C-alpha atoms as one frame of an Amber mdcrd trajectory, in Angstrom:
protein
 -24.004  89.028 -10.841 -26.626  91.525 -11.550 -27.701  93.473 -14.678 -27.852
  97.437 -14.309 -31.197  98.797 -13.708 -33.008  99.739 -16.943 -36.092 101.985
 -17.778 -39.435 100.178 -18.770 -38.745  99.931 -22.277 -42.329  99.975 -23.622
 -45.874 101.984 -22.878 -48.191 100.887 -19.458 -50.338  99.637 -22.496 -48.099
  97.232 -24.580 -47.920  93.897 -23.192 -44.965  93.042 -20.795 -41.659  91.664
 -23.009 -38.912  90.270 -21.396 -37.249  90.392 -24.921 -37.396  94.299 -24.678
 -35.659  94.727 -21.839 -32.701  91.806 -22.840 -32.624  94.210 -25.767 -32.694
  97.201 -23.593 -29.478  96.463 -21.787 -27.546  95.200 -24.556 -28.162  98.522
 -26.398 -26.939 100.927 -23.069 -24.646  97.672 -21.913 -22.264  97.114 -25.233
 -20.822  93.856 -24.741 -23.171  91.895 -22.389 -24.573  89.061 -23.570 -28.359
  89.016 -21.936 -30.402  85.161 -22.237 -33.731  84.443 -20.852 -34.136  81.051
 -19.322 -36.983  79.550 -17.256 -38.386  83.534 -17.767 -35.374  85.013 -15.817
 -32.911  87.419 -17.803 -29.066  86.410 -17.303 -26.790  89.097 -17.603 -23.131
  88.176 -18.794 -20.253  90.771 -18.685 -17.931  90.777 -22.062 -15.768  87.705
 -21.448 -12.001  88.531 -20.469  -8.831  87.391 -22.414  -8.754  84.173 -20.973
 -12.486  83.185 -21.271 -11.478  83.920 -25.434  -8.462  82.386 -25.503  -9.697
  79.176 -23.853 -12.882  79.434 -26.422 -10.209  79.816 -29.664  -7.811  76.497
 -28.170 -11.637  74.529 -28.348 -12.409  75.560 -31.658  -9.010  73.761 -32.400
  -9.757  70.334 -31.771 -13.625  70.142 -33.357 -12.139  71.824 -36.502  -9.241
  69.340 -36.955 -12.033  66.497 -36.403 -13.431  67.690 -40.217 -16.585  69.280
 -38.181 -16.415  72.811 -40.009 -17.756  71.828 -43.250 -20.366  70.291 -45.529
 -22.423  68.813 -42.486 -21.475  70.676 -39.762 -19.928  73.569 -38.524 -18.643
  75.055 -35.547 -19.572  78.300 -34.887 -19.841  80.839 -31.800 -22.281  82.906
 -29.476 -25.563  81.447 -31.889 -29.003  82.051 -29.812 -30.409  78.749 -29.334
 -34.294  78.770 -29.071 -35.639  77.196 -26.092 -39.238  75.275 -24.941 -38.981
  76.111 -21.684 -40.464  79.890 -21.971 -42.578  81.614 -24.352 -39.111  84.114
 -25.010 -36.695  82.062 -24.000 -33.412  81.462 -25.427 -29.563  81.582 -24.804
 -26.422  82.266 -26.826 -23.381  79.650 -26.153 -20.466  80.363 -26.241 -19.446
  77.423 -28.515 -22.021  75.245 -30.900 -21.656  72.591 -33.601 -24.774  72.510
 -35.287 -26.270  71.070 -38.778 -24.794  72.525 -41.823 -28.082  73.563 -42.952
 -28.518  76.276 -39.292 -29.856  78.863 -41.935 -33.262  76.767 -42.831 -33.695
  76.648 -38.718 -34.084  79.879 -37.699 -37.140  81.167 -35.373 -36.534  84.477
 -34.383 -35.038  86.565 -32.343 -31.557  85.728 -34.342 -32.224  82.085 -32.896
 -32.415  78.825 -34.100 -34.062  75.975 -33.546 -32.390  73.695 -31.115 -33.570
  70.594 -33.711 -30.113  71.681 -35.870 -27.389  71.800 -32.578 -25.350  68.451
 -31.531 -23.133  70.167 -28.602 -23.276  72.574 -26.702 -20.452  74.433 -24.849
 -19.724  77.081 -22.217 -17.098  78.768 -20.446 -17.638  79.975 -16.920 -17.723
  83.129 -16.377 -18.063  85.468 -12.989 -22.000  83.559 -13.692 -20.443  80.120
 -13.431 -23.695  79.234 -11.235 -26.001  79.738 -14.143 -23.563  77.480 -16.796
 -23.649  74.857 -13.756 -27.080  75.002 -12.348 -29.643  77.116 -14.525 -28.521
  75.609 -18.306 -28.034  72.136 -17.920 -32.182  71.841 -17.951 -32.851  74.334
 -20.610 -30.354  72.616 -22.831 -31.748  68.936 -21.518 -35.224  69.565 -21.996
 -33.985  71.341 -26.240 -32.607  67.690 -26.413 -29.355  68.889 -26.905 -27.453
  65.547 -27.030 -24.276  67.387 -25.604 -23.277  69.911 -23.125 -20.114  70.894
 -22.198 -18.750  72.980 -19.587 -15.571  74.263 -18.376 -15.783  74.986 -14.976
 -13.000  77.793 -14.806 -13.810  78.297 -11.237 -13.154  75.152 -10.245 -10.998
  73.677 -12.426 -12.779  70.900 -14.048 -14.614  70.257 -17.200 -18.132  68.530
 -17.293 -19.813  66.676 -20.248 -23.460  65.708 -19.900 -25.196  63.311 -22.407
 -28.035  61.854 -22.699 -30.948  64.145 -22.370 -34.257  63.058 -20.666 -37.176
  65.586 -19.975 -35.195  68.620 -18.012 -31.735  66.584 -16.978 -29.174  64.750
 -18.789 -28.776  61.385 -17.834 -25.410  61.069 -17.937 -22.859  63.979 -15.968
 -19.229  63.176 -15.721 -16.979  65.720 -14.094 -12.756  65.531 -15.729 -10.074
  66.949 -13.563  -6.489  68.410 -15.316  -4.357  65.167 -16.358  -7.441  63.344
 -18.552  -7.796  63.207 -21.892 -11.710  62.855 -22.962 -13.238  61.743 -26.450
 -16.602  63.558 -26.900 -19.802  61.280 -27.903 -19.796  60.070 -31.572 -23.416
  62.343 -31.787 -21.128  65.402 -32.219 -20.001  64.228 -35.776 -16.815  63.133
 -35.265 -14.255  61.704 -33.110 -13.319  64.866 -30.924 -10.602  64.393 -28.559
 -10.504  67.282 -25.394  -7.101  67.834 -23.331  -8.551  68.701 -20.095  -5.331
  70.020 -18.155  -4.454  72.207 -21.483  -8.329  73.610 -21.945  -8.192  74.709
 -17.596  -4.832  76.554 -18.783  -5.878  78.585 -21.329  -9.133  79.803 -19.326
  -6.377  80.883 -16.121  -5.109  84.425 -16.097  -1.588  84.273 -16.974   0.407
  86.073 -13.644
């Protein structure tokens, strides 16, 4: 997918700010979620009623496990600051983070990846970028754990273990498993894989 083209945002004379132009398209593109990674902009379109409904049957499971509260909480679309770019950053979809996220924050309405213990995304029509591009970024924040549900393919992935720019450790679940989440996350967290691929599918 491609972002619409946008004017130069700032004078031949200012120095050249990829943060301008994310902020450029969000303002004429309401809706789109813009990230810099690696110094590329990634342009999301506003999720569809699937993408949300599969992100509201998530929040289900980490909230039952006690990790919206005193220590933790589970929140969505909070810009995580990344090392690998001078402006880099990107905004999950879903995060549990350290209850304390306020005394974190960098700039830029993001926060220091220090405070986040998962992770998660939901593919979108830019499933390449939640597959190919992330996985790095969120290795080399030390994110302990990433999570993906791979609409377009029907599977769900959870990678541990971070080491440089990879994680370690990349299983791929199919519909029919049931999958407990690393004890990192907080809490025992239990994920229906068949039910999570459902939600995310257009109903007919």
């Amino acid at each position: 997918m491609s972002a619409a083209s946008v004017e130069q945002p700032f004078d031949d004379e200012e120095p050249f700010s990829l943060t301008a132009i994310a902020d450029e398209i969000m303002e004429r593109h309401p809706g789109y979620r813009v990230e810099i990674i690696g110094g590329h902009l990634l342009v999301t379109p506003s999720p569809d009623a699937p993408h949300a409904r599969a992100l509201t049957g998530l929040m289900i499971p980490f909230i039952a496990a006690g990790l919206h509260g005193a220590e933790t909480e589970v929140l969505q679309n909070v810009g995580l600051w990344l090392p690998t770019g001078a402006e880099d950053y990107a905004i999950p979809d879903l995060v549990v983070v350290d209850a304390d996220i306020d005394d974190h924050f960098v700039q830029n309405n993001c926060y220091d990846p220090v405070c986040f213990r998962l992770v998660l995304e939901v593919t979108s029509s830019n499933w390449k970028d939640d597959l190919r591009t992330k996985p790095a970024a969120y290795a080399e924040a030390k994110v302990p754990v990433y999570v993906v549900v791979d609409r377009k393919h029907q599977r769900l992935h959870v990678l541990t273990d971070p080491d440089g720019s990879a994680y370690t450790n990349h299983r791929v679940h199919a519909p029919g498993e049931t999958i407990t989440l690393p004890d990192t996350v907080g809490s025992e967290v239990t994920l229906d894989v068949e039910q999570i691929i459902k939600a995310g599918t257009r109903r007919s």
